[in-house]
C-alpha positions as MATLAB code, in Angstrom:
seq = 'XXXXXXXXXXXXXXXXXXXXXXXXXXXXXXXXXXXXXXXXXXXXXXXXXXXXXXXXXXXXXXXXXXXXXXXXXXXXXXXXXXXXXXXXXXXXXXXXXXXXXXXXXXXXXXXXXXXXXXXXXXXXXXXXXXXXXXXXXXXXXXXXXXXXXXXXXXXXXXXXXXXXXXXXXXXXXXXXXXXXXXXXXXXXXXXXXXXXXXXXXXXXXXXXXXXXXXXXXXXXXXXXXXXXXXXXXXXXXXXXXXXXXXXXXXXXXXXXXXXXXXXXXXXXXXXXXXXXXXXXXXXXXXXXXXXXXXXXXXXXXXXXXXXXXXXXXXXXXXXXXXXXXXXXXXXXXXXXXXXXXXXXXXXXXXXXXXXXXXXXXXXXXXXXXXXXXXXXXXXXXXXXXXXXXXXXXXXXXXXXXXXXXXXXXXXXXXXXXXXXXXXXXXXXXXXXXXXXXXXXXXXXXXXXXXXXXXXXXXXXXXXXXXXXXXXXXXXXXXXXXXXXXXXXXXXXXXXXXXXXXXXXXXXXXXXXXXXXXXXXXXXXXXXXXXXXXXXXXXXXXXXXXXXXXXXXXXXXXXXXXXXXXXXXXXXXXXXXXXXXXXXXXXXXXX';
ca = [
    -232.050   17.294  -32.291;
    -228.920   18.445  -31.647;
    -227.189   18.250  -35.287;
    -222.893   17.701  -34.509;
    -221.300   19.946  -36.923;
    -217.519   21.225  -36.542;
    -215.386   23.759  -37.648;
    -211.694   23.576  -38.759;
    -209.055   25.132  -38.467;
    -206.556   25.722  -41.157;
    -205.298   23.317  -43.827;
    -202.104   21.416  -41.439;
    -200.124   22.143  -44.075;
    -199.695   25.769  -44.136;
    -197.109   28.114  -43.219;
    -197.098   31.850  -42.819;
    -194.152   34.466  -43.306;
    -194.170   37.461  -41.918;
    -191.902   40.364  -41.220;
    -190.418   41.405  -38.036;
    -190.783   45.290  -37.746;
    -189.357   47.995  -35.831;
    -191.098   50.731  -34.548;
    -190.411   54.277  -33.384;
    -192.991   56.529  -32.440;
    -195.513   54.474  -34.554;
    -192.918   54.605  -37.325;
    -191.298   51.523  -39.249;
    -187.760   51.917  -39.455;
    -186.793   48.559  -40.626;
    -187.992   45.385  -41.766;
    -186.729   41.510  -42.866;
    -188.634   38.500  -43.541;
    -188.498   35.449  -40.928;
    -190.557   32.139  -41.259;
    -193.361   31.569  -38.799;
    -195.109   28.111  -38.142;
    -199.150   28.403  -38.350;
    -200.058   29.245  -35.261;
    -203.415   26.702  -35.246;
    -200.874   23.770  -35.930;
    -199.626   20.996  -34.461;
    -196.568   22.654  -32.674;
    -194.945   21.445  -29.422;
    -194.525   24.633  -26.982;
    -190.809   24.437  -24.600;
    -192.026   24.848  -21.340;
    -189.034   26.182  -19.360;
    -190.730   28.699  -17.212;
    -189.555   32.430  -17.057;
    -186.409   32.768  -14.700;
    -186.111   36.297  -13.241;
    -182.457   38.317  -14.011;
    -179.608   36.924  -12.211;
    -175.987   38.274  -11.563;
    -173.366   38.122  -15.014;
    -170.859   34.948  -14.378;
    -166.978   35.619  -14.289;
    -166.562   34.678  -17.436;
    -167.821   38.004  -18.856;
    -171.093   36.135  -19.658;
    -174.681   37.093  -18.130;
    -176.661   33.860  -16.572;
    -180.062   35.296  -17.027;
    -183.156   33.124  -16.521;
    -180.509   30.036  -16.196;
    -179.228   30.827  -19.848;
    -175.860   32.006  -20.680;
    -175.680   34.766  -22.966;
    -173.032   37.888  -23.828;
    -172.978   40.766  -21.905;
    -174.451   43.887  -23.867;
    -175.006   47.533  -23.201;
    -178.164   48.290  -21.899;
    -180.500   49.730  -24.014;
    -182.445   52.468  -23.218;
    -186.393   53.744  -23.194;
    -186.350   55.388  -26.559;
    -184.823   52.490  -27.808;
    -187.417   51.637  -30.748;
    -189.509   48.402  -30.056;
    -189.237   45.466  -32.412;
    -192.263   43.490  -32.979;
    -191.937   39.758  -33.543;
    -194.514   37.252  -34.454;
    -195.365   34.611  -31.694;
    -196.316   30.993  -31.992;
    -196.820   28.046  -29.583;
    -192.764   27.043  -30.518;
    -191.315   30.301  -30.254;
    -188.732   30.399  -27.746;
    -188.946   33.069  -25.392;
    -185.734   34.722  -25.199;
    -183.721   35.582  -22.030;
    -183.473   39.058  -20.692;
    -180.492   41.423  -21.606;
    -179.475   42.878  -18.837;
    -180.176   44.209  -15.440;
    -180.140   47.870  -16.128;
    -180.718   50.636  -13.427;
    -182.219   47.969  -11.380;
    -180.392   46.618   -8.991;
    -183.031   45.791   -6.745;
    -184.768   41.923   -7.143;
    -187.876   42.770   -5.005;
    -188.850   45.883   -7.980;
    -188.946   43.016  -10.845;
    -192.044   42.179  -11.779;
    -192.950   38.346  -11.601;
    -192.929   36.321  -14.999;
    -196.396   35.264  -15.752;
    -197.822   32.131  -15.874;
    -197.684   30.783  -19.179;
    -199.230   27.238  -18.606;
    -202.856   27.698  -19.271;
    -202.164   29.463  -22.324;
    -200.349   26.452  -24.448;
    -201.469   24.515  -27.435;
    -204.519   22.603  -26.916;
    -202.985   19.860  -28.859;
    -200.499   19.104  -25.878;
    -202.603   19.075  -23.478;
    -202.647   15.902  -21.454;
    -204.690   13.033  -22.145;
    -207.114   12.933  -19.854;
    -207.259   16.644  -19.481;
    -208.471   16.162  -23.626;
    -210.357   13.213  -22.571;
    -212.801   15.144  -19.937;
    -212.920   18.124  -22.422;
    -214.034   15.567  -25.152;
    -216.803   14.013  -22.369;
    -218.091   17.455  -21.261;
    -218.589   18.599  -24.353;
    -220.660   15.608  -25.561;
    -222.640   16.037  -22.681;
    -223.682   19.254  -24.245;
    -224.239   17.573  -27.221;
    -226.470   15.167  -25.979;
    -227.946   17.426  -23.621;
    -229.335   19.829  -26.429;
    -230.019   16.636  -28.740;
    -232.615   15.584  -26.129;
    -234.314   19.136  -26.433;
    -235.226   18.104  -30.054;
    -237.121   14.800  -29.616;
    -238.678   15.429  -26.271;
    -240.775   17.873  -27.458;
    -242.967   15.597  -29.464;
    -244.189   13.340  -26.907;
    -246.434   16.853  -25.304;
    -247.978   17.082  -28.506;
    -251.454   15.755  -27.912;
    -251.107   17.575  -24.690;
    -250.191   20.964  -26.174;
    -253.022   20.030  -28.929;
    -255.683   20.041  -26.172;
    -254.472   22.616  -24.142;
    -254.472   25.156  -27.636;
    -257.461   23.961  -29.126;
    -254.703   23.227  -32.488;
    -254.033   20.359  -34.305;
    -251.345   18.128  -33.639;
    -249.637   18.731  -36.844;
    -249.946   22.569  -35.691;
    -248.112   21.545  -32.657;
    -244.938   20.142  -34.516;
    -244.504   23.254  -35.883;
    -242.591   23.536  -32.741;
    -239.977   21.140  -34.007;
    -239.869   23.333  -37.302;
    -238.887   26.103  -35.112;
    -235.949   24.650  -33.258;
    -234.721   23.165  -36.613;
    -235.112   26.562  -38.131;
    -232.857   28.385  -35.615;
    -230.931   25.457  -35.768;
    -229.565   26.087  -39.113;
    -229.422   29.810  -39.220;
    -227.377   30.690  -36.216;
    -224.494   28.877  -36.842;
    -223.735   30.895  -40.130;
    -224.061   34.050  -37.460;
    -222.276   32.782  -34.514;
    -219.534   31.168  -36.036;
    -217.162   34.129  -36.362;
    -217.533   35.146  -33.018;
    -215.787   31.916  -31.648;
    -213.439   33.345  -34.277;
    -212.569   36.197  -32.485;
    -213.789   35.838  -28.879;
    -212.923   31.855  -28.300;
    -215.257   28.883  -27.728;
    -215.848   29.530  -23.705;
    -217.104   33.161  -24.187;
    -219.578   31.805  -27.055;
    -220.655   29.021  -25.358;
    -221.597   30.628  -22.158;
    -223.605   32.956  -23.507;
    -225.558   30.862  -25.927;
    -225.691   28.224  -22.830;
    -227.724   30.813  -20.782;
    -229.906   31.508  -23.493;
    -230.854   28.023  -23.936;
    -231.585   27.532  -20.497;
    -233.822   30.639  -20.166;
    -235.695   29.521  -23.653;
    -236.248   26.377  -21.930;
    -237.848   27.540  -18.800;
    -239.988   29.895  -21.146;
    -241.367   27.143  -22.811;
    -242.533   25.473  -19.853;
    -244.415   28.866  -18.379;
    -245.523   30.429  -22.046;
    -249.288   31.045  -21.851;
    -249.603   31.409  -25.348;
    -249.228   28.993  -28.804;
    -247.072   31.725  -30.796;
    -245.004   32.004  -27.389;
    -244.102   28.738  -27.207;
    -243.081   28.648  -31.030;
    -241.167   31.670  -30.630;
    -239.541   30.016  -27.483;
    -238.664   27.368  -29.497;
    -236.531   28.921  -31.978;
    -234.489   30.573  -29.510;
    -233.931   27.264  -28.033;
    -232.610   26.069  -31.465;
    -230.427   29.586  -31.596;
    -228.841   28.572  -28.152;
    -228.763   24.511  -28.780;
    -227.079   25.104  -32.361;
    -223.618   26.119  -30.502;
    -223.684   22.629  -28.688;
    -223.125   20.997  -32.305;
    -221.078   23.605  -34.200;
    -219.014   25.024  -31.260;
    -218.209   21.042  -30.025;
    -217.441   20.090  -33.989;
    -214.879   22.326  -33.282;
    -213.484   21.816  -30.034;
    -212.644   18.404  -31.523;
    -210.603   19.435  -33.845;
    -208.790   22.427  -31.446;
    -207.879   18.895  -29.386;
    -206.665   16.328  -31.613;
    -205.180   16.128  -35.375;
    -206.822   14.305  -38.723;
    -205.033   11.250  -37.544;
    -206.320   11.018  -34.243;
    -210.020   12.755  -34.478;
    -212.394    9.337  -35.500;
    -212.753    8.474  -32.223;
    -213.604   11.422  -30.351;
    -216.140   12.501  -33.598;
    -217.876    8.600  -33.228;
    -218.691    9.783  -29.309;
    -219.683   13.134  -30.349;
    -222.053   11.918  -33.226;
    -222.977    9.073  -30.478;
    -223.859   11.006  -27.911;
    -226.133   13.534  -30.254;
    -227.757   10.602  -32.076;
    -228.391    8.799  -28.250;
    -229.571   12.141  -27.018;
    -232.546   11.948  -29.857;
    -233.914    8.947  -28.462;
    -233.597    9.792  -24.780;
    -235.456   12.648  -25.030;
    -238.881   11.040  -26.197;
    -238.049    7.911  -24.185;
    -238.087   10.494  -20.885;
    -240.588   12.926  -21.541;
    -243.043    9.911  -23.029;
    -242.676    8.750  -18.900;
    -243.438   12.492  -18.126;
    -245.693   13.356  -20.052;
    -247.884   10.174  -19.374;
    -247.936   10.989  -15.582;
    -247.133   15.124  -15.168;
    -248.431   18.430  -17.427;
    -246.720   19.402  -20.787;
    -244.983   22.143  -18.378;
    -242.771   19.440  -16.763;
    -241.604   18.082  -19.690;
    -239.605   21.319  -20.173;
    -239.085   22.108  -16.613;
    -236.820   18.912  -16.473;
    -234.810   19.769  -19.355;
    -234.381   23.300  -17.614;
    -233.414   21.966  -14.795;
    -230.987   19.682  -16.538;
    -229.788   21.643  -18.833;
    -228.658   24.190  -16.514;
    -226.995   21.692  -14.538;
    -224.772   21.552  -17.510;
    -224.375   24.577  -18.531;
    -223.068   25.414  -14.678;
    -220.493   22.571  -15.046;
    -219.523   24.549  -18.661;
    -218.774   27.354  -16.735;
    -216.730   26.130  -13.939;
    -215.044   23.560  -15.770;
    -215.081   24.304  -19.491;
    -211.300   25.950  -20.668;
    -211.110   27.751  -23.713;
    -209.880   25.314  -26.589;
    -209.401   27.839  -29.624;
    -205.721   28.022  -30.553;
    -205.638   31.564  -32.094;
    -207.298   33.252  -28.980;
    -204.977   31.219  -26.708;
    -202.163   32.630  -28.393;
    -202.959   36.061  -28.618;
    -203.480   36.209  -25.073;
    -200.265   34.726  -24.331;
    -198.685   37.410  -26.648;
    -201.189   40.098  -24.611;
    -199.573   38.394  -21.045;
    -195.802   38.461  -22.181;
    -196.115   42.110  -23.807;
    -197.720   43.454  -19.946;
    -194.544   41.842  -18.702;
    -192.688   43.267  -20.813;
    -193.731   46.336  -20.579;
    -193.727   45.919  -16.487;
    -190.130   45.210  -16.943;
    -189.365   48.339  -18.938;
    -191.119   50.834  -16.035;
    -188.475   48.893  -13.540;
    -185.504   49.819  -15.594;
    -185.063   46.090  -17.233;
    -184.936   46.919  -20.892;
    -184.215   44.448  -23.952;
    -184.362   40.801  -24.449;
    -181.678   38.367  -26.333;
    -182.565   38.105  -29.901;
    -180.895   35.507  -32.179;
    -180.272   37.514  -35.663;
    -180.962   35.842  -38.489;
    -178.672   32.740  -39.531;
    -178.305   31.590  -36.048;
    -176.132   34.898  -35.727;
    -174.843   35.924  -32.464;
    -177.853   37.335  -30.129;
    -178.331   40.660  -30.078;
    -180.732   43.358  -27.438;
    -183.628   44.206  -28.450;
    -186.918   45.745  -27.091;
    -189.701   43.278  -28.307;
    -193.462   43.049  -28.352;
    -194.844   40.060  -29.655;
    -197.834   39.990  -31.585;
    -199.996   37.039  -33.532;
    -200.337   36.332  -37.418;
    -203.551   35.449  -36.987;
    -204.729   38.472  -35.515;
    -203.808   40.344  -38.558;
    -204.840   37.947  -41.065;
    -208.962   38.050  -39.328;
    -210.958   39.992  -40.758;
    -213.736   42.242  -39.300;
    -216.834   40.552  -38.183;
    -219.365   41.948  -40.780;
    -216.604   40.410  -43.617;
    -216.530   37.278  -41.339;
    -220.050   36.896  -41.067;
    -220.401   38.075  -44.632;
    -218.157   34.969  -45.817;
    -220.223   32.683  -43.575;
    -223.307   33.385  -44.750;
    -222.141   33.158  -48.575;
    -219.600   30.397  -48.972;
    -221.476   27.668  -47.961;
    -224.282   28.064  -50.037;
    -221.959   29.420  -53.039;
    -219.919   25.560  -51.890;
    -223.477   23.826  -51.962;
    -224.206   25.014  -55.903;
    -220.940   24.661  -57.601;
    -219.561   21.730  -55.586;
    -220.918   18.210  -56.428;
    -219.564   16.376  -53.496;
    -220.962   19.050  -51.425;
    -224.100   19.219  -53.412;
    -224.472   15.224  -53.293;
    -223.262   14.498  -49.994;
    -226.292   17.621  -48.558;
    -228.932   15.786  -50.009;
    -228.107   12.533  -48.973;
    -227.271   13.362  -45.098;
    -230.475   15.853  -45.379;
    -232.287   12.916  -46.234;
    -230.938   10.695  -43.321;
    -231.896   13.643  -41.082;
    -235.063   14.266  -42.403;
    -236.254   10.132  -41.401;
    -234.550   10.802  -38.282;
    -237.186   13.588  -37.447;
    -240.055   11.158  -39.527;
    -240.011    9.158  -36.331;
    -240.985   12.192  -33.625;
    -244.272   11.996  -35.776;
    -244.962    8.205  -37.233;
    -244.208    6.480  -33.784;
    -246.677    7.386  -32.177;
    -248.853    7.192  -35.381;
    -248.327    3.824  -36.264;
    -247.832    2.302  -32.474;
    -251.299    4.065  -31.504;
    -253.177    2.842  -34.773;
    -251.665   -0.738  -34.435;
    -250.984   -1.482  -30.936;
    -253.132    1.304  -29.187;
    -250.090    2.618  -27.326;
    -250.662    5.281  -25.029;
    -247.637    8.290  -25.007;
    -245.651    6.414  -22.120;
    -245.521    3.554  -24.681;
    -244.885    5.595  -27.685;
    -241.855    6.907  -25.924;
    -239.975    3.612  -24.773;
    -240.096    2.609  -28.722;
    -237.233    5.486  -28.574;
    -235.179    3.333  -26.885;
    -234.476    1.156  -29.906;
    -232.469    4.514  -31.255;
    -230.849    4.795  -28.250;
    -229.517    1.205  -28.717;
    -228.961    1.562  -32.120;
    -226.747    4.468  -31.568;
    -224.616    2.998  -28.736;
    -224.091    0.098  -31.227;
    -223.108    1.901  -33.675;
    -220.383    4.278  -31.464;
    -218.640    0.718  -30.346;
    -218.815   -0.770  -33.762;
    -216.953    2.459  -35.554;
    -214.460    2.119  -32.668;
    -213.634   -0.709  -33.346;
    -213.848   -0.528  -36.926;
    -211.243    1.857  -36.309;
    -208.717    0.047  -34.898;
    -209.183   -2.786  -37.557;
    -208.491   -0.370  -40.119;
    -205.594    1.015  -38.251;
    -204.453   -2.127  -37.893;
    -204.360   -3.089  -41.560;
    -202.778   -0.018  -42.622;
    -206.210    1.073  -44.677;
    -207.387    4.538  -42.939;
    -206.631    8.103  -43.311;
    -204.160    7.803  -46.316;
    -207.539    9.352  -48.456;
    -210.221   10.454  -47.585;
    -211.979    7.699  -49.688;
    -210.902    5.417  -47.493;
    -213.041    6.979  -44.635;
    -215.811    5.291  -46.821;
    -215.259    1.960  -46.783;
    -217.593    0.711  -44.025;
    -220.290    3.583  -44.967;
    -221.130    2.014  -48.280;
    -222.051   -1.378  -46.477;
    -223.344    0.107  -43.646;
    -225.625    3.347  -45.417;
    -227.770    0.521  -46.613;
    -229.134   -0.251  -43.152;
    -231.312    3.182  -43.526;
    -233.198    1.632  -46.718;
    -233.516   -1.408  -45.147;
    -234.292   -0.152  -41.667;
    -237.261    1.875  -43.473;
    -238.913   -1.072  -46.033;
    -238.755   -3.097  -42.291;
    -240.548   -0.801  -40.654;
    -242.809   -0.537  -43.514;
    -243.944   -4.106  -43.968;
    -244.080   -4.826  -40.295;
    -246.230   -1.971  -39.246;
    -249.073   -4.099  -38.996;
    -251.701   -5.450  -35.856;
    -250.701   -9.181  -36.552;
    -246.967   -8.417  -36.160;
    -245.398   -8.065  -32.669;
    -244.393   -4.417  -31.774;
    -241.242   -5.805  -31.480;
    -240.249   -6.104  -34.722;
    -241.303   -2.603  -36.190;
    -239.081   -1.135  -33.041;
    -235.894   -3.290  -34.796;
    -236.480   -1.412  -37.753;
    -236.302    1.876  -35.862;
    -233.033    0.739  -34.585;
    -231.423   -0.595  -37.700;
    -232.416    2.794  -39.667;
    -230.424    4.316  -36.723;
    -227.342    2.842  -37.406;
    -227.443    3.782  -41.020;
    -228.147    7.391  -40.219;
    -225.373    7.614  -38.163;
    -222.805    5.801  -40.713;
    -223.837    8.891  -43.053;
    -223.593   11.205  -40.993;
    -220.033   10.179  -39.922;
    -218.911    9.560  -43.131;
    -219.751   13.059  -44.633;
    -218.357   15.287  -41.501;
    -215.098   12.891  -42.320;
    -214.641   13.277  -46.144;
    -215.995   16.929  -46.127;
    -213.241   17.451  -43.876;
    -210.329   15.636  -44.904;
    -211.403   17.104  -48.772;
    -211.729   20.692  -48.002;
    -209.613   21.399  -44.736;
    -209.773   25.326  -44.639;
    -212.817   25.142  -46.645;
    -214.574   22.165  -44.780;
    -216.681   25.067  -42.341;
    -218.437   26.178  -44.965;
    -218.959   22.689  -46.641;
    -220.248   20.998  -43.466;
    -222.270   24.603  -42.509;
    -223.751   24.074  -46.241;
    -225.285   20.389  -45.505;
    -226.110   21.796  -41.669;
    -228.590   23.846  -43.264;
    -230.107   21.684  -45.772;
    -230.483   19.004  -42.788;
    -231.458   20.830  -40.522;
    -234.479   22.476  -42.500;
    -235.879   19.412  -44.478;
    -235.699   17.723  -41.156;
    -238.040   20.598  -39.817;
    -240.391   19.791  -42.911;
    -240.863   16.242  -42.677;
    -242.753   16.111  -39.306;
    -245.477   18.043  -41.060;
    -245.722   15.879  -43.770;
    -245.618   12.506  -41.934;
    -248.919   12.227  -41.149;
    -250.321   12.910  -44.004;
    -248.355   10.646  -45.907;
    -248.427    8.020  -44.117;
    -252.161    7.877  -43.663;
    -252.640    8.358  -47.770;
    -250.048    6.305  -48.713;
    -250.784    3.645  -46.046;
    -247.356    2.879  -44.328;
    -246.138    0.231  -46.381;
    -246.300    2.473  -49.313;
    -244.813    5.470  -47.554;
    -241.747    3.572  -46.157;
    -241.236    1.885  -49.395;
    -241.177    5.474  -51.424;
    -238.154    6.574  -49.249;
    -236.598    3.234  -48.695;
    -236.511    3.580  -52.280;
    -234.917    7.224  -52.623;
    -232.262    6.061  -49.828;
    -231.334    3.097  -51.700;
    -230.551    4.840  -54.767;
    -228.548    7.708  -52.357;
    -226.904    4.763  -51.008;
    -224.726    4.787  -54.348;
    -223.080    8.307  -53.664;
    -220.325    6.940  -51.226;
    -219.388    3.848  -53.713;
    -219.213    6.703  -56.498;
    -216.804    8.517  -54.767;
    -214.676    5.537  -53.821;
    -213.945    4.869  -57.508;
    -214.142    8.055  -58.832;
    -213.336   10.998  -55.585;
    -209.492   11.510  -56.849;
    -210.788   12.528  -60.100;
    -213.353   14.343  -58.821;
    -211.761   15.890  -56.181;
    -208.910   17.038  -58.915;
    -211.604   18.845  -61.006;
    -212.896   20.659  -57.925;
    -211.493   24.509  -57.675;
    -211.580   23.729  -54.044;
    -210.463   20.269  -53.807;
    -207.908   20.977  -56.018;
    -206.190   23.754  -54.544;
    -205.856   22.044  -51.247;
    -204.767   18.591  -52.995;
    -201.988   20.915  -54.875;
];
């Protein structure tokens, strides 16, 4: 399934300075040191549009673009350029002077600035249908996951493999899963979010429709991991649209729909390709999500804006510099600079250009540090260490069920795959429960004052509610019997549901609020371990549940997530002092 991961932006807190430097035939002639907000802030941007030059007033003054300033000599084309650095508050200065020009039709129109402004003020329900579409996505590639499983007995037959053989499948997608990320990542770095997930949106779509035509066992595998390359941006990319859109303080919410919708897409996709299955060929099962899926990935195209702060700025800088530069072939040279100290402005010819953009580095070194800082995080880090296992774990049961459903529902209650399927509906339920109940835990906590002042305190309601996945599993253990109802083995399913999304929720939050600038690589860290033990355990299930019997199965790792239910109650007594003694941790809390 679609596993939501996210990727931050830098710690809130940081500032950059940077000189302003003066150029001359690709020569610096000068140099002093100005103070420049972080670019992937929270920053409010003064939206006064660009006014073209107007005529000085009598008072010796120039109105230009509707602001007063002192009349200066024009400066001239050899006139060395100064480069400044840009953010989303910078305020764009007014022009200097008319020049040779006297002519209003030969100036070159301002551009239009407004679709290149900080995500953060967008509007509300611009955010709002960003925040939907992108779940969509989410859900859309979670359902890819689980639906495979319910062809298995048909693939089986039709390869002349075993059905253990055939999850193998699931391995694959799980496998590209966890690898691309660590590769893909930097690209959204440089290129944005849209470009990234365009491309990887094709590619999924195309993977589908190959699985649905493959002739061949080893083509279908091989389709399969693509799919997981192309599905993996849907989690990672989203993780961090999120947090382009809204600050710490205001992310919950839109995180509880995203982990909602990928934990509700993992139960709709057995519960609809159980119904297809049952009634059509193995082919259909993947011609629907093709034909789904690229319904999506159309409306990602045509409605999807780009989201990433740094590339949104450096284009702005790249439209003001052409206008600039427009300006200059007209014969409208220099712009009003205020000098340092508030000092009266002074012309200037000015390119603008982004810290950020210097501060990148190349995209081997980028994909270098992604491959090697999570799992250097996941060995010296015990919160990331800790928290990997126990979320791998959640994951891993999650995937348990694509295998011992329709085990234990065809042994005991001679379900046929149609059957098998609409058990999945109990995790569908379980998740939508779940997304209302941490909304409105939420808003409780809000209300009490008791949220976001630590990131411990993100764990208060996951150290009650974890325990639902141990008791979710021993339920579904001890029930799994002919002379109980099915009923009450699907409750289980559900219950376990809720508890694997608590986790998961609680470790995205207090990996993120721990290590801010470091939180990719944390969260990419227990991606990985997740996503590959939950590629292992459908080839295990069967065989351990049939040895062990199910009662003893469910009890063994009811058992290990009980005791892994003590990790968040650790850290809510002892994370300060832990996170003190972390080189990480400590950094950022200093």
């Amino acid at each position: 399934m679609a596993s939501p991961e996210i990727e931050l932006p830098a710690a809130p807190d940081e500032t950059n300075t940077a000189g302003i430097v003066a150029i001359e035939h690709h020569a610096v002639i000068s140099s002093s040191q100005v103070q420049v907000n972080d670019v992937l802030n929270d920053v409010s941007y003064d939206a006064e549009p660009l006014q073209n030059d107007e005529p000085s007033s009598s008072n010796g003054e120039k109105n230009v673009g509707g602001v007063s300033s002192y009349a200066a000599p024009s400066l001239q084309c050899d006139e060395p350029i100064v480069y400044h650095y840009l953010t989303f508050e910078t305020d764009l200065p007014s022009p200097t002077s008319l020049g040779a020009c006297r002519d209003a039709s030969a100036v070159p129109a301002p551009p239009d600035l407004q679709n290149y402004v900080s995500p953060f003020t967008w509007s509300k329900n611009r955010k709002n249908f960003m925040t939907w579409l992108s779940c969509a996505v989410t859900a859309a590639t979670a359902y890819t996951a689980g639906s495979y499983s319910p062809a298995s007995q048909q693939l089986s037959e039709y390869w002349h493999v075993s059905q253990v053989a055939t999850y193998v499948g699931i391995t694959m997608f799980t496998t590209g899963f966890a690898v691309a990320p660590m590769f893909l990542a930097p690209f959204s770095e440089l290129n944005g979010r849209r470009p990234v997930f365009i491309a990887s949106g094709i590619l999924f779509v195309i993977c589908q429709l190959c699985c649905a035509v493959t002739r061949s066992f080893p083509g279908m595998l091989l389709a399969r991991f693509f799919v997981g390359i192309g599905g993996s941006t849907f989690s990672t990319m989203v993780g961090g649209v999120i947090s382009d859109l809204y600050h710490t303080q205001d992310r919950n919410t839109p995180m509880v729909l995203f982990t909602g919708a990928a934990m509700f897409g993992t139960g709709l996709g057995p519960l609809v390709s159980g119904f297809i299955a049952q009634h059509l060929s193995w082919r259909w099962v993947f011609y629907v999500q093709t034909i789904d899926c690229g319904l999506l990935i159309l409306a990602v195209v045509l409605f999807f804006k780009e989201t990433r702060g740094s590339v949104l700025l450096s284009r702005r800088a790249g439209l003001l510099n052409a206008w600039y530069e427009a300006r200059e072939k007209a014969g409208l040279i220099g712009f009003d600079m205020t000098g340092e100290g508030n000092a009266r402005k002074q012309p200037q010819r000015i390119r603008w250009k982004v810290k950020a953009d210097e501060e990148r580095e190349s995209l081997a070194k980028m994909i270098g540090i992604s491959v090697y800082r999570p799992f250097h995080l996941l060995l010296t880090e015990p919160v990331v260490f800790f928290f990997s296992l126990w979320v791998a774990f959640a994951w891993a049961v999650l995937y348990l069920t694509f295998s011992t459903i329709p085990l234990g529902f065809v042994k005991y209650h001679h379900f046929n795959t149609e059957q098998n399927g609409a058990v999945f509906s109990a995790m569908c339920v379980g998740a939508l429960l779940s997304t209302i109940l941490s909304i409105y835990q939420e808003k409780v906590a809000r209300h009490f004052g008791k949220i976001f002042s630590t990131p411990e305190e993100r764990l208060y309601f996951c150290c009650i509610e974890s325990a639902l996945l141990p008791i979710g599993l021993f339920w579904y253990g001890w029930t799994s019997f002919a002379s109980i109802h099915w009923i009450v083995p699907t409750l289980a399913v559900g219950c376990a549901t809720m508890g694997i999304f608590s986790i998961y929720l609680a470790v995205f939050n207090y990996l993120a609020d721990t290590y801010h600038r470091y939180a990719s690589s944390a969260l990419a860290a227990q991606s990985f371990c997740r996503n590959m033990l939950g590629g292992v355990f459908p080839l295990i299930a069967t065989a351990m549940f049939t040895r062990m019997t199910f009662a003893g199965a469910a009890s063994f790792l009811g058992g290990i997530g009980a005791i892994l239910t003590v990790v968040p109650w650790v850290l809510v007594f002892y994370g300060p002092k832990i996170r003190a003694r972390s080189k990480f941790a400590s950094e950022i809390m200093g």
